[in-house]
């Protein structure tokens, strides 16, 4: 039987470094289906996996299976405003990898550790990780998740609207203040992207997007 898919519906990918059983894909579908999400659905994960494939083609991964699985699970549990989404997603990944063991040599604890690091986007520096193949994998993994910042302006604007929709329960003034502080913090950093791979390709576009968004907000506030 063929299962229909949508941008938010996890499904097997050609060329994936790990072949998951259908029962595991179904468990992922159930995880990503709730709550309904405007951005952190599986469509976002598909975009991160596309960046994973680009790295694989152009530079290579030391641990392709672990980084792929971490991207697959990194937003499996997502409730806007909660501080433990990443930790709970890491726990779910480990539980699934115990139930459906990956091939020999794949390290579930490494998968969980990578997912946990996504809670620290915007607070990590490139030198927080060693200049080793494993450290470079970590930098590139985190950049896959942040690559939307360097998307074309329309895609970036759609992302920003979707995040606002997910936080619609937060007072608008408070959301805008925190969101703008996050953007300013990114712009103040020496580099937004931790790896040279993504910095070379997306840093300039990301800075333009963030600057334009802040300028639009300043103009709106002046009216």
Short mmCIF file of C-alpha atoms in Angstrom, two decimals:
data_model
loop_
_atom_site.label_atom_id
_atom_site.label_comp_id
_atom_site.label_asym_id
_atom_site.label_seq_id
_atom_site.Cartn_x
_atom_site.Cartn_y
_atom_site.Cartn_z
CA UNK A 1 0.00 0.00 0.00
CA UNK A 2 1.34 3.45 -0.90
CA UNK A 3 1.16 6.10 1.80
CA UNK A 4 0.49 9.65 0.61
CA UNK A 5 2.94 12.26 1.79
CA UNK A 6 2.95 16.00 2.30
CA UNK A 7 5.69 18.44 3.31
CA UNK A 8 4.93 17.52 6.91
CA UNK A 9 4.79 13.75 6.38
CA UNK A 10 7.98 11.77 7.07
CA UNK A 11 8.74 9.23 4.36
CA UNK A 12 11.79 7.28 3.17
CA UNK A 13 14.37 9.14 1.07
CA UNK A 14 16.42 7.83 -1.82
CA UNK A 15 20.08 7.61 -0.89
CA UNK A 16 19.54 7.99 2.87
CA UNK A 17 22.51 6.70 4.88
CA UNK A 18 20.19 4.58 7.06
CA UNK A 19 17.18 2.55 5.95
CA UNK A 20 14.42 2.81 8.54
CA UNK A 21 11.61 0.25 8.86
CA UNK A 22 8.12 1.44 8.01
CA UNK A 23 7.05 1.17 11.66
CA UNK A 24 9.73 3.69 12.61
CA UNK A 25 8.60 6.08 9.88
CA UNK A 26 5.04 5.75 11.17
CA UNK A 27 6.18 6.59 14.69
CA UNK A 28 7.91 9.68 13.28
CA UNK A 29 4.73 10.69 11.44
CA UNK A 30 2.82 10.53 14.70
CA UNK A 31 5.45 12.58 16.53
CA UNK A 32 5.60 15.33 13.91
CA UNK A 33 1.81 15.45 13.55
CA UNK A 34 1.24 16.94 17.00
CA UNK A 35 0.86 19.68 17.78
CA UNK A 36 0.04 21.21 14.39
CA UNK A 37 3.02 23.37 13.42
CA UNK A 38 3.51 26.27 11.05
CA UNK A 39 7.27 25.82 10.63
CA UNK A 40 8.72 23.02 12.78
CA UNK A 41 6.98 20.28 10.81
CA UNK A 42 8.66 17.74 8.59
CA UNK A 43 8.85 20.18 5.71
CA UNK A 44 11.58 21.97 7.67
CA UNK A 45 13.29 18.65 8.32
CA UNK A 46 13.24 17.88 4.60
CA UNK A 47 15.06 21.16 3.97
CA UNK A 48 17.73 20.28 6.53
CA UNK A 49 18.14 16.86 4.92
CA UNK A 50 18.64 18.54 1.54
CA UNK A 51 21.51 20.50 3.09
CA UNK A 52 22.83 17.24 4.54
CA UNK A 53 22.91 15.79 1.03
CA UNK A 54 24.73 18.89 -0.26
CA UNK A 55 27.43 18.46 2.36
CA UNK A 56 27.68 14.77 1.50
CA UNK A 57 28.18 15.60 -2.19
CA UNK A 58 30.58 18.50 -1.84
CA UNK A 59 32.53 17.91 1.36
CA UNK A 60 31.53 14.65 3.00
CA UNK A 61 30.49 13.62 6.50
CA UNK A 62 32.59 11.63 8.93
CA UNK A 63 29.40 10.31 10.57
CA UNK A 64 26.70 10.52 7.89
CA UNK A 65 24.26 8.21 9.67
CA UNK A 66 24.40 9.96 13.04
CA UNK A 67 24.06 13.45 11.57
CA UNK A 68 21.20 12.32 9.29
CA UNK A 69 19.32 10.67 12.15
CA UNK A 70 19.84 13.73 14.35
CA UNK A 71 18.32 15.98 11.69
CA UNK A 72 15.47 13.53 11.22
CA UNK A 73 14.55 13.63 14.91
CA UNK A 74 15.68 17.08 16.03
CA UNK A 75 12.18 18.63 16.06
CA UNK A 76 10.18 15.44 16.64
CA UNK A 77 8.84 16.95 19.85
CA UNK A 78 8.06 20.63 19.56
CA UNK A 79 5.76 22.73 21.72
CA UNK A 80 6.28 26.50 21.27
CA UNK A 81 7.72 28.10 24.36
CA UNK A 82 8.85 24.92 26.10
CA UNK A 83 12.49 24.76 27.12
CA UNK A 84 12.82 20.97 26.90
CA UNK A 85 11.82 20.31 23.28
CA UNK A 86 15.34 19.39 22.25
CA UNK A 87 15.95 17.17 25.28
CA UNK A 88 12.67 15.36 24.74
CA UNK A 89 13.39 14.94 21.02
CA UNK A 90 16.78 13.45 21.91
CA UNK A 91 15.11 11.05 24.33
CA UNK A 92 12.59 10.03 21.67
CA UNK A 93 15.39 9.39 19.18
CA UNK A 94 17.18 7.16 21.66
CA UNK A 95 13.96 5.30 22.46
CA UNK A 96 13.29 4.69 18.77
CA UNK A 97 16.86 3.57 18.15
CA UNK A 98 16.55 1.07 20.99
CA UNK A 99 13.29 -0.24 19.56
CA UNK A 100 14.55 -0.25 15.97
CA UNK A 101 18.32 -0.70 16.27
CA UNK A 102 20.34 1.01 13.52
CA UNK A 103 23.14 -0.78 11.67
CA UNK A 104 26.25 -1.72 13.61
CA UNK A 105 28.58 1.21 14.09
CA UNK A 106 25.85 3.86 14.39
CA UNK A 107 26.07 5.57 17.80
CA UNK A 108 22.65 6.51 19.27
CA UNK A 109 24.28 8.57 22.02
CA UNK A 110 25.97 10.73 19.38
CA UNK A 111 22.58 11.25 17.70
CA UNK A 112 21.08 12.39 21.01
CA UNK A 113 24.01 14.68 21.79
CA UNK A 114 23.69 16.43 18.43
CA UNK A 115 19.96 16.98 18.91
CA UNK A 116 20.54 18.43 22.38
CA UNK A 117 22.97 20.98 20.94
CA UNK A 118 20.20 22.54 18.82
CA UNK A 119 18.87 24.12 22.03
CA UNK A 120 21.93 26.40 21.93
CA UNK A 121 21.56 27.93 18.48
CA UNK A 122 22.90 31.47 18.55
CA UNK A 123 25.01 30.83 21.64
CA UNK A 124 27.66 28.53 20.19
CA UNK A 125 30.91 29.53 18.50
CA UNK A 126 32.86 27.64 15.88
CA UNK A 127 35.69 27.10 18.37
CA UNK A 128 33.36 25.44 20.87
CA UNK A 129 34.06 22.25 18.93
CA UNK A 130 37.47 20.74 18.19
CA UNK A 131 39.12 21.10 14.80
CA UNK A 132 38.62 17.42 14.15
CA UNK A 133 36.42 15.56 11.65
CA UNK A 134 33.86 14.96 14.40
CA UNK A 135 33.91 18.63 15.39
CA UNK A 136 33.39 19.65 11.78
CA UNK A 137 30.43 17.28 11.54
CA UNK A 138 28.93 19.02 14.56
CA UNK A 139 29.38 22.49 13.08
CA UNK A 140 27.86 21.45 9.76
CA UNK A 141 24.98 19.63 11.45
CA UNK A 142 24.03 22.75 13.43
CA UNK A 143 24.34 24.89 10.31
CA UNK A 144 21.96 22.61 8.40
CA UNK A 145 19.29 23.60 10.93
CA UNK A 146 20.10 27.32 10.65
CA UNK A 147 20.45 27.41 6.87
CA UNK A 148 16.97 28.95 6.47
CA UNK A 149 18.52 32.24 7.60
CA UNK A 150 20.42 32.36 4.32
CA UNK A 151 17.49 31.42 2.10
CA UNK A 152 16.12 33.71 -0.59
CA UNK A 153 14.20 36.70 0.84
CA UNK A 154 10.74 35.27 0.14
CA UNK A 155 11.55 31.96 1.82
CA UNK A 156 13.10 33.78 4.78
CA UNK A 157 10.01 35.98 5.14
CA UNK A 158 7.76 32.91 5.02
CA UNK A 159 9.88 31.30 7.74
CA UNK A 160 9.60 34.41 9.91
CA UNK A 161 5.82 34.50 9.51
CA UNK A 162 5.56 30.81 10.35
CA UNK A 163 7.54 31.23 13.57
CA UNK A 164 5.27 34.13 14.53
CA UNK A 165 2.25 31.91 13.91
CA UNK A 166 3.65 29.22 16.19
CA UNK A 167 4.02 31.83 18.94
CA UNK A 168 0.63 33.47 18.42
CA UNK A 169 -0.29 32.76 22.06
CA UNK A 170 2.53 35.07 23.21
CA UNK A 171 1.66 38.79 23.43
CA UNK A 172 2.70 40.36 20.15
CA UNK A 173 4.87 43.04 21.73
CA UNK A 174 6.77 40.46 23.78
CA UNK A 175 7.28 38.12 20.84
CA UNK A 176 8.56 40.95 18.65
CA UNK A 177 10.97 42.16 21.34
CA UNK A 178 12.48 38.71 21.89
CA UNK A 179 12.59 37.88 18.21
CA UNK A 180 14.37 41.12 17.34
CA UNK A 181 16.83 40.58 20.19
CA UNK A 182 17.63 37.14 18.77
CA UNK A 183 18.20 38.58 15.29
CA UNK A 184 20.38 41.40 16.64
CA UNK A 185 22.39 38.89 18.63
CA UNK A 186 23.08 36.88 15.51
CA UNK A 187 24.19 39.97 13.59
CA UNK A 188 26.56 40.96 16.39
CA UNK A 189 28.36 37.65 16.19
CA UNK A 190 31.60 37.35 14.25
CA UNK A 191 29.95 34.61 12.23
CA UNK A 192 26.40 33.25 12.08
CA UNK A 193 27.36 29.91 10.56
CA UNK A 194 29.83 27.78 12.47
CA UNK A 195 31.27 25.85 9.53
CA UNK A 196 33.20 27.30 6.62
CA UNK A 197 31.02 25.20 4.30
CA UNK A 198 27.87 27.13 5.22
CA UNK A 199 29.58 30.42 5.99
CA UNK A 200 31.00 30.61 2.48
CA UNK A 201 27.62 29.87 0.91
CA UNK A 202 25.03 31.55 3.15
CA UNK A 203 26.57 34.06 5.58
CA UNK A 204 26.15 37.14 3.37
CA UNK A 205 22.55 36.28 2.48
CA UNK A 206 21.69 35.58 6.11
CA UNK A 207 23.02 38.96 7.21
CA UNK A 208 21.03 40.71 4.47
CA UNK A 209 17.86 38.90 5.53
CA UNK A 210 18.29 39.71 9.20
CA UNK A 211 19.16 43.35 8.53
CA UNK A 212 16.16 43.75 6.23
CA UNK A 213 13.82 42.20 8.78
CA UNK A 214 15.06 44.49 11.53
CA UNK A 215 14.80 47.52 9.24
CA UNK A 216 11.22 46.60 8.33
CA UNK A 217 10.37 46.32 12.00
CA UNK A 218 11.91 49.71 12.74
CA UNK A 219 9.92 51.27 9.90
CA UNK A 220 6.69 49.66 11.11
CA UNK A 221 7.31 50.91 14.63
CA UNK A 222 7.83 54.45 13.36
CA UNK A 223 4.46 54.56 11.61
#
